[in-house]
Amino acid sequence: MPVYDYVVIGGGTAGSVIASRLTEDPDVRVAVIEGGPTDVDREDVLTLRRWLGLLGGDLDYDYPTTEQPRGNSHIRHSRARVLGGCSSHNTLISFKPLPGDWDEWAEAGAEGWDAASMDPYFARLRNNIVAVDEKDRNAIARDFVEAAQKAVGVPRVEGFNQQPFHEGVGFFDLAYHPENNKRSSASVAYLHPFLDRPNLHLMLETWAHRLELEGTRAKGVHVRTKDGEEIYVEAAREVLVCAGAVDTPRLLLHSGIGPKTDLEELGIPVVHDLPGVGENLLDHPESVIVWETDGPIPENSAMDSDAGLFVRRDPASNGPDLMFHFYQIPFTDNPERLGYEKPEHGVSMTPNIPKPRSRGRLYLTSADPAVKPALDFRYFTDEEDYDARTLVDGIKIAREIAKAEPLAGWLRREVCPGPDVTSDEDLSEYARKVAHTVYHPAGTCRMGAADDTGAVVDPQLRIRGLENIRIADASVFPTMTAVNPMIGVLMVGEKCAELLAEATTPGGEA
Ligand SMILES: Cc1cc2nc3c(=O)[nH]c(=O)nc-3n(C[C@H](O)[C@H](O)[C@H](O)COP(=O)(O)OP(=O)(O)OC[C@H]3O[C@@H](n4cnc5c(N)ncnc54)[C@H](O)[C@@H]3O)c2cc1C
């Protein structure tokens, strides 16, 4: 039976950071259990511009959603099955979470996770976070930036991570190497330089299917290799669950850690009654408005969605409350289902809800670990209809931007929803039915105060009521960051590594 000091389950975004930091100490032995293969020498994975080709393929766990009566029931949630996790197939848009995001976490009981305390972890990140390179800045994206300034009256931002902002339009920062368009993913930045460390043991294409506990103490994990071999891997110090916002609660539930009655109904022996597991499912849904362009547009770009806009409609809001990605492609996957055509040449703006109010839930439908969990995001179900109204406002703002020069000169006509769709009711219906995800599920093992019975982990990321086991990934987010979450996840990884170091220092951890 292999024994390591730490067993990291999931070599994804946060897991790569933690494994890298732990193995800086040559005396600490770490195993990483990763469901996917390596990304080393995989040009299809490492080339940022090829990200769309990875979705739905062999390297995607590809989770469906349950029926969404007020939204789009056809949304599929891509989750990467490869070293580096979702940072190996995402678009690497890199935003340091805004101060209001962290402070909201602290207010929700995550003591020590306020903005001032979290700031140093951003400086530690090993990823190459740079502004979209000049050569990658497409002419039409530049003109979107200029038109949005005029139409919406927001400032142009060069370097969104330089200082906190409420509003602004500009090119994003990306975690990439502009000279060759290669990713600076979690695996590239945190694992590739250290693969020869003798104390780092990667178990690739190996699936963790059940945690082993002795009473309330986590001991290890049962895994299955690609060849079907069953292995039990033991952790002398701690088990770190970093399988992401879908697979972390899934693993906990299959291990008997979760809401007692749900587990009993499925015949899963209850090991630890923890009602919060799978609750608080968050996402950043967005809609889409598409224009046909007057002929082809230049092809240069970092990854086709290089610029964006943040708006604060409510001055009382402590951050942006509406966001747009600008796509240099006609993104009609969902509208086509409603009968819309795909123009040969076109662009899209995608109004997005930074702080959505709807809350969903992840749950099991079978005791068989091979059956995918149900993801019920309950999109657009918040009581005040805030989420849908945000998208309606977004479409109206998008139309104003499209009318402004220099963008207007590129656009031939609005394809979806089309100029005849104008009432709030019709815009809402369209916006919700074609809504898609930008793949930000989070919150399903949320962090909270140690005495918060709905929380899954405490502010030290320890699973409440258990010992020697922590969670570090997007599932611990108490609330959604207003900005794209990957940098927040990397910072969770850095903070977890520090908490682990403190825990081994006598008297170091509360
Ligand atoms: C297509 C796409 C585009 C995105 N674009 C952006 C963006 O531009 N900017 C941004 O900020 N965010 C973006 N995101 C979101 C961001 O990538 C994620 O929020 C973040 O990477 C999640 O990190 P994680 O550590 O929680 O999980 P992951 O990175 O998903 O890591 C989980 C790892 O665990 C492994 N695993 C899971 N279950 C098991 C198991 N049982 N046994 C063994 N291994 C297991 C998986 O293979 C995976 O490697 C995007 C996501 C996607 C999918």
XYZ file of C-alpha atoms and ligand atoms in Angstrom:
563
model
C 0.000 0.000 0.000
C 1.594 3.336 -1.058
C 1.835 5.939 1.713
C 2.583 9.621 1.175
C 2.564 12.562 3.539
C -0.124 14.284 1.478
C -2.485 12.885 -1.109
C -3.803 15.557 -3.482
C -6.945 14.421 -5.297
C -7.121 16.311 -8.592
C -4.073 17.723 -10.372
C -6.108 20.654 -11.650
C -5.939 24.390 -11.091
C -5.695 24.457 -7.296
C -4.252 20.940 -6.962
C -1.212 21.801 -9.124
C -0.405 24.809 -6.926
C -0.630 22.791 -3.723
C 1.422 19.838 -4.997
C 4.086 22.219 -6.266
C 4.349 24.194 -3.038
C 4.335 21.107 -0.790
C 7.145 19.409 -2.707
C 9.419 22.435 -2.320
C 10.353 20.641 0.906
C 12.306 17.578 -0.259
C 11.298 15.662 2.865
C 7.584 15.881 2.094
C 6.203 13.087 -0.118
C 3.183 13.988 -2.208
C 0.966 11.891 -4.461
C -1.306 13.587 -6.975
C -4.268 11.498 -8.115
C -5.315 12.926 -11.483
C -8.128 11.534 -13.598
C -6.650 12.772 -16.859
C -3.400 12.357 -18.809
C -0.404 14.672 -18.810
C -0.480 17.903 -20.802
C 3.285 17.772 -21.444
C 3.989 17.972 -25.227
C 0.242 18.150 -25.969
C 0.127 21.000 -28.491
C -3.660 20.703 -28.687
C -3.848 21.465 -24.963
C -0.944 23.874 -24.588
C -1.895 26.175 -27.471
C -4.370 28.664 -26.041
C -6.028 29.461 -29.364
C -7.106 25.816 -29.696
C -9.258 25.875 -26.544
C -12.609 25.498 -28.295
C -11.447 22.242 -29.903
C -11.061 20.672 -26.449
C -14.651 21.168 -25.358
C -16.805 18.063 -25.518
C -13.876 15.873 -26.592
C -11.870 13.105 -25.004
C -10.402 15.472 -22.391
C -13.773 16.745 -21.170
C -15.937 15.120 -18.473
C -18.809 17.044 -20.096
C -21.598 17.333 -17.494
C -25.198 17.932 -18.564
C -27.531 20.119 -16.518
C -30.978 19.111 -15.328
C -34.102 20.588 -16.952
C -33.980 24.395 -16.513
C -37.577 25.633 -16.783
C -36.562 29.323 -16.874
C -33.295 28.862 -18.707
C -31.577 26.731 -21.315
C -31.758 22.999 -20.548
C -29.150 22.170 -23.199
C -26.153 23.694 -21.424
C -23.242 21.267 -21.051
C -20.602 21.992 -18.434
C -17.109 21.320 -19.682
C -14.698 20.116 -16.998
C -11.184 19.244 -18.077
C -9.806 15.729 -17.732
C -6.105 16.568 -18.025
C -3.224 17.703 -15.834
C -3.815 21.368 -14.998
C -7.574 20.786 -14.941
C -9.725 23.552 -16.353
C -6.712 25.875 -16.578
C -5.569 23.540 -19.366
C -8.643 24.056 -21.528
C -10.065 27.413 -20.487
C -9.462 30.850 -21.978
C -7.083 31.928 -19.173
C -8.706 35.340 -18.687
C -6.985 36.455 -15.508
C -8.614 38.733 -12.988
C -7.451 39.191 -9.445
C -10.746 39.028 -7.536
C -11.976 42.497 -6.587
C -11.695 43.660 -2.943
C -15.495 43.420 -2.615
C -15.347 39.739 -3.619
C -12.989 38.778 -0.813
C -14.651 41.038 1.747
C -17.958 39.344 0.942
C -16.320 35.993 1.767
C -15.067 37.315 5.098
C -18.563 38.637 5.877
C -19.914 35.166 5.069
C -17.768 33.731 7.859
C -14.483 33.069 6.038
C -12.340 34.819 8.604
C -8.915 35.705 7.233
C -10.094 35.786 3.607
C -10.745 39.557 3.433
C -9.182 41.589 0.620
C -6.246 42.897 2.644
C -5.338 39.396 3.846
C -5.663 37.846 0.373
C -3.663 40.411 -1.589
C -0.207 38.858 -0.983
C -1.234 35.542 -2.587
C -1.729 37.216 -5.966
C 1.886 38.389 -5.923
C 3.006 34.799 -5.326
C 1.376 33.332 -8.423
C 3.884 31.716 -10.779
C 1.687 32.144 -13.877
C 2.763 34.550 -16.629
C -0.123 37.024 -16.371
C 0.180 39.670 -19.079
C -2.081 41.964 -21.078
C -3.261 40.692 -24.467
C -0.285 41.354 -26.706
C -0.448 44.180 -29.283
C -0.089 41.722 -32.171
C -3.081 39.727 -30.844
C -5.357 42.779 -30.607
C -7.833 42.425 -33.400
C -8.933 45.608 -35.162
C -12.615 44.957 -34.468
C -11.941 44.278 -30.794
C -10.043 47.581 -30.601
C -13.044 49.300 -32.148
C -15.391 47.585 -29.682
C -13.296 49.064 -26.866
C -13.518 52.527 -28.373
C -17.238 52.303 -29.144
C -18.081 51.059 -25.644
C -16.259 54.005 -24.078
C -18.410 56.397 -26.091
C -21.719 54.558 -25.821
C -21.592 53.591 -22.145
C -19.318 56.320 -20.790
C -16.979 53.943 -19.000
C -13.203 54.467 -18.852
C -10.793 52.505 -20.971
C -8.761 50.210 -18.722
C -5.262 49.112 -19.651
C -4.352 46.461 -17.088
C -7.444 45.373 -15.174
C -5.258 43.938 -12.399
C -3.405 47.179 -11.708
C -6.072 48.550 -9.398
C -9.615 47.735 -8.284
C -12.331 48.921 -10.672
C -16.108 49.214 -10.837
C -16.434 49.917 -14.534
C -14.272 49.886 -17.599
C -13.619 48.426 -21.014
C -10.401 47.056 -22.415
C -8.289 44.080 -23.316
C -7.997 41.403 -20.667
C -4.934 40.124 -18.879
C -4.300 36.490 -19.824
C -2.109 33.782 -18.325
C -0.200 33.033 -21.514
C 3.061 33.401 -23.390
C 2.268 35.785 -26.257
C 5.362 34.900 -28.276
C 4.019 31.414 -29.069
C 0.417 31.544 -27.766
C 1.214 28.880 -25.188
C -0.695 28.511 -21.938
C 0.636 29.528 -18.593
C -1.815 27.165 -16.938
C -1.529 25.830 -13.395
C 0.307 22.739 -14.652
C 2.677 24.679 -16.940
C 3.537 27.212 -14.234
C 3.517 25.000 -11.144
C 4.303 21.419 -12.203
C 6.247 21.301 -15.479
C 9.401 22.882 -14.019
C 9.413 20.390 -11.128
C 8.439 17.065 -12.667
C 11.830 15.616 -11.731
C 11.309 16.131 -8.000
C 11.663 12.661 -6.455
C 9.107 13.499 -3.764
C 6.362 14.359 -6.319
C 4.464 11.321 -7.533
C 1.856 11.873 -10.247
C -0.704 9.103 -10.669
C -2.261 10.017 -14.011
C -5.444 8.627 -15.572
C -6.321 7.428 -12.099
C -9.769 8.017 -10.658
C -10.467 8.571 -6.940
C -13.805 7.001 -6.134
C -14.010 6.717 -2.335
C -12.382 8.394 0.633
C -11.374 6.182 3.521
C -12.049 7.378 7.052
C -11.360 5.883 10.460
C -13.985 7.446 12.684
C -13.694 11.152 11.923
C -10.101 10.929 10.689
C -9.388 10.792 6.959
C -6.868 8.063 6.146
C -6.621 7.865 2.377
C -8.449 7.249 -0.858
C -9.445 4.309 -3.035
C -8.498 4.816 -6.670
C -8.841 2.951 -9.938
C -6.116 3.145 -12.569
C -6.622 3.290 -16.343
C -6.036 -0.469 -16.453
C -8.758 -1.090 -13.896
C -6.401 -1.793 -11.010
C -7.781 -0.894 -7.579
C -5.266 0.804 -5.285
C -5.609 2.266 -1.813
C -3.380 5.323 -1.330
C -2.762 6.422 2.229
C -1.979 9.898 3.560
C 0.234 10.008 6.653
C -0.649 13.679 7.213
C -3.588 14.953 5.153
C -5.877 14.294 2.224
C -6.479 17.336 0.015
C -9.553 17.221 -2.172
C -9.034 19.446 -5.234
C -11.334 17.772 -7.775
C -13.293 20.943 -8.633
C -16.794 22.245 -7.969
C -18.468 19.210 -9.567
C -16.207 16.307 -8.671
C -15.297 17.321 -5.130
C -18.885 17.150 -3.797
C -19.424 14.072 -5.996
C -16.511 12.272 -4.295
C -17.632 13.360 -0.838
C -21.176 12.134 -1.423
C -19.993 8.754 -2.720
C -17.830 8.502 0.391
C -20.862 8.979 2.651
C -20.106 12.627 3.478
C -23.126 14.808 2.823
C -26.833 15.306 3.620
C -27.873 12.249 5.626
C -31.353 11.723 4.191
C -30.156 12.027 0.574
C -27.435 9.460 1.182
C -29.812 7.090 2.945
C -32.310 7.287 0.081
C -29.589 6.092 -2.297
C -28.359 3.389 0.080
C -24.955 5.035 0.599
C -23.731 4.379 4.165
C -23.595 7.702 6.014
C -20.103 8.396 7.325
C -20.566 12.060 8.207
C -23.814 14.033 8.020
C -22.899 17.319 6.321
C -25.960 19.055 4.853
C -24.075 21.668 2.807
C -22.357 19.273 0.401
C -23.658 20.018 -3.110
C -25.702 23.055 -2.054
C -24.959 26.643 -3.146
C -24.170 25.729 -6.773
C -23.084 28.988 -8.437
C -22.230 29.955 -12.003
C -21.818 32.965 -14.283
C -24.560 32.563 -16.890
C -24.536 34.840 -19.883
C -26.580 35.502 -22.986
C -25.537 36.419 -26.493
C -26.290 39.014 -29.138
C -24.824 38.393 -32.590
C -24.108 40.679 -35.543
C -23.186 39.846 -39.085
C -20.122 41.825 -40.155
C -19.587 43.484 -43.466
C -17.297 40.734 -44.753
C -14.472 38.885 -43.006
C -12.631 40.384 -40.050
C -8.885 40.054 -39.417
C -7.928 36.746 -37.825
C -5.301 37.759 -35.284
C -6.240 37.175 -31.646
C -5.063 35.472 -28.459
C -8.167 33.285 -28.155
C -11.130 35.041 -29.885
C -12.525 36.728 -26.778
C -9.750 39.110 -25.823
C -11.630 42.195 -24.644
C -14.532 42.935 -22.354
C -16.622 45.514 -20.591
C -17.679 46.000 -16.970
C -20.614 48.227 -16.031
C -21.993 49.271 -12.677
C -25.682 50.067 -13.159
C -26.421 50.369 -9.442
C -24.073 52.934 -7.857
C -24.643 51.248 -4.484
C -23.104 48.026 -5.762
C -19.578 47.409 -4.442
C -18.364 46.245 -7.851
C -19.490 45.785 -11.444
C -22.996 44.361 -11.846
C -22.939 43.643 -15.584
C -20.128 42.281 -17.706
C -19.581 41.534 -21.401
C -17.147 39.334 -23.269
C -16.607 40.497 -26.858
C -16.215 37.511 -29.201
C -14.618 37.923 -32.616
C -16.781 35.041 -33.814
C -20.528 34.652 -34.367
C -21.361 32.527 -31.311
C -24.678 31.042 -32.410
C -24.574 27.510 -30.882
C -27.607 28.188 -28.691
C -29.608 30.595 -30.896
C -29.385 28.075 -33.764
C -31.524 25.730 -31.662
C -34.273 28.385 -31.784
C -33.987 28.624 -35.572
C -31.493 31.469 -35.887
C -28.926 31.238 -38.671
C -25.164 31.486 -38.340
C -23.738 34.317 -40.447
C -20.584 33.500 -42.355
C -18.783 36.427 -40.725
C -19.796 37.974 -37.457
C -19.127 38.989 -33.865
C -20.921 38.573 -30.543
C -21.329 40.390 -27.268
C -22.239 38.263 -24.287
C -23.901 40.062 -21.368
C -22.904 38.253 -18.178
C -24.134 38.457 -14.546
C -21.151 39.102 -12.239
C -23.133 38.496 -9.039
C -25.974 36.153 -9.941
C -28.611 35.651 -7.263
C -30.027 32.272 -8.291
C -28.636 29.350 -6.309
C -28.549 25.765 -7.537
C -27.766 22.355 -6.161
C -25.679 19.315 -7.109
C -26.892 15.886 -6.021
C -26.466 12.210 -6.795
C -29.082 10.148 -8.570
C -27.342 6.803 -8.058
C -24.990 5.111 -5.616
C -22.885 4.035 -8.608
C -19.797 6.321 -8.666
C -19.696 6.035 -12.455
C -23.037 7.830 -12.839
C -22.604 11.580 -13.310
C -24.164 13.773 -10.611
C -27.182 15.975 -11.384
C -26.394 19.678 -11.763
C -29.456 21.813 -11.157
C -28.286 25.410 -11.472
C -31.844 26.775 -11.111
C -30.858 29.474 -13.591
C -33.005 32.657 -13.459
C -35.056 31.515 -10.470
C -34.148 34.290 -8.024
C -37.203 35.889 -6.466
C -36.769 39.402 -7.814
C -35.829 38.203 -11.301
C -32.563 40.105 -10.912
C -30.563 37.667 -13.040
C -32.858 37.814 -16.074
C -33.234 41.593 -15.786
C -29.451 41.943 -15.857
C -29.328 40.151 -19.207
C -32.131 42.321 -20.608
C -30.202 45.459 -19.601
C -27.141 43.882 -21.177
C -28.784 43.399 -24.555
C -29.966 47.004 -24.552
C -26.464 48.254 -23.721
C -24.961 45.967 -26.372
C -27.216 47.560 -28.984
C -26.062 51.039 -27.967
C -22.435 49.979 -28.349
C -23.163 48.455 -31.757
C -24.605 51.787 -32.922
C -21.463 53.695 -31.914
C -18.496 54.259 -34.199
C -15.990 52.914 -34.958
C -17.708 49.561 -34.300
C -20.895 50.443 -36.195
C -19.001 50.651 -39.491
C -18.141 46.945 -39.307
C -21.658 45.673 -38.655
C -24.157 44.802 -41.372
C -27.130 43.659 -39.242
C -28.139 42.214 -35.905
C -28.782 38.494 -36.390
C -29.911 37.459 -32.901
C -32.190 38.279 -31.269
C -32.838 40.614 -34.212
C -34.081 44.227 -34.242
C -37.755 43.220 -33.950
C -37.277 41.778 -30.485
C -37.579 44.853 -28.292
C -39.943 44.461 -25.321
C -38.427 43.559 -21.962
C -40.545 40.431 -21.876
C -39.387 39.205 -25.280
C -35.769 40.128 -24.615
C -35.902 38.208 -21.330
C -37.415 35.165 -23.019
C -34.727 35.208 -25.724
C -31.870 35.949 -23.295
C -32.786 33.068 -20.996
C -33.463 30.481 -23.688
C -30.112 31.042 -25.439
C -28.177 31.531 -22.201
C -24.947 29.647 -21.975
C -22.327 29.225 -19.319
C -18.795 30.534 -19.199
C -18.015 27.413 -17.180
C -17.589 28.895 -13.723
C -19.356 26.413 -11.409
C -18.396 27.082 -7.799
C -19.639 27.061 -4.230
C -20.755 23.439 -3.740
C -18.614 22.889 -0.604
C -18.750 26.425 0.605
C -16.491 27.842 3.264
C -18.020 29.424 6.362
C -17.491 29.970 10.055
C -16.603 26.878 12.059
C -20.073 26.898 13.684
C -22.007 27.467 10.430
C -23.964 24.239 9.988
C -24.502 24.891 6.261
C -20.793 25.310 5.588
C -18.685 22.371 4.402
C -15.231 23.737 5.229
C -14.020 26.133 7.899
C -11.744 29.117 7.164
C -8.725 26.772 7.338
C -10.372 24.766 4.518
C -10.830 21.762 6.855
C -13.975 19.724 6.337
C -16.139 20.536 9.321
C -16.298 17.680 11.810
C -13.483 15.652 10.226
C -9.718 15.605 10.708
C -6.810 15.465 8.268
C -8.834 16.426 5.244
C -9.254 19.765 3.466
C -10.829 20.999 0.284
C -9.125 23.538 -1.963
C -10.743 24.357 -5.303
C -13.656 26.377 -6.709
C -16.122 24.436 -4.572
C -15.116 26.353 -1.421
C -16.211 29.756 -2.812
C -18.907 31.062 -0.415
C -20.073 33.517 -3.101
C -19.180 34.069 -6.752
C -16.407 36.490 -7.601
C -17.650 39.353 -9.817
C -14.767 38.542 -12.171
C -13.722 35.283 -13.849
C -12.728 32.930 -11.033
C -9.510 31.122 -12.058
C -7.089 33.513 -10.339
C -9.227 33.233 -7.215
C -8.874 29.433 -7.402
C -5.084 29.687 -7.786
C -5.010 31.989 -4.749
C -7.086 29.431 -2.789
C -4.344 26.927 -3.700
C -1.578 29.237 -2.503
C -3.396 29.964 0.739
C -4.050 26.261 1.323
C -0.342 25.503 0.906
C 0.423 28.122 3.520
C -2.202 26.737 5.915
C -0.616 23.292 5.547
C 2.820 24.693 6.315
C 1.425 26.438 9.404
C -0.259 23.222 10.526
C 3.093 21.445 10.717
C 4.637 24.281 12.726
C 4.022 23.641 16.439
C 1.258 25.974 17.617
C 0.890 27.327 14.082
C -2.758 26.685 13.289
C -5.880 27.415 15.272
C -14.018 26.181 -21.098
C -13.718 26.954 -19.855
C -13.318 28.280 -19.955
C -13.042 29.009 -18.802
N -12.484 30.240 -18.922
C -12.038 30.884 -17.825
C -11.296 32.082 -17.940
O -10.970 32.534 -19.042
N -10.926 32.711 -16.800
C -11.261 32.244 -15.565
O -10.955 32.919 -14.579
N -11.928 31.081 -15.423
C -12.287 30.373 -16.530
N -12.898 29.171 -16.397
C -13.136 28.651 -15.039
C -11.860 28.152 -14.381
O -11.056 27.481 -15.322
C -12.226 27.218 -13.219
O -13.049 27.915 -12.298
C -11.008 26.706 -12.453
O -9.990 26.305 -13.333
C -11.429 25.541 -11.565
O -10.319 25.042 -10.872
P -10.470 23.827 -9.830
O -9.146 23.636 -9.229
O -11.623 24.100 -8.958
O -10.896 22.571 -10.718
P -10.193 21.918 -11.987
O -9.189 22.835 -12.577
O -11.284 21.436 -12.858
O -9.391 20.686 -11.402
C -9.981 19.494 -11.024
C -9.057 18.352 -11.406
O -9.455 17.196 -10.713
C -9.446 16.085 -11.573
N -10.444 15.160 -11.022
C -11.763 15.388 -10.851
N -12.332 14.347 -10.228
C -11.368 13.448 -9.993
C -11.359 12.176 -9.368
N -12.453 11.663 -8.801
N -10.187 11.488 -9.337
C -9.056 12.028 -9.871
N -9.015 13.245 -10.459
C -10.164 13.953 -10.507
C -9.778 16.639 -12.933
O -9.312 15.798 -13.963
C -9.090 17.991 -12.888
O -7.771 17.924 -13.366
C -13.200 28.415 -17.530
C -13.591 27.070 -17.430
C -13.822 26.346 -18.574
C -14.211 24.904 -18.436
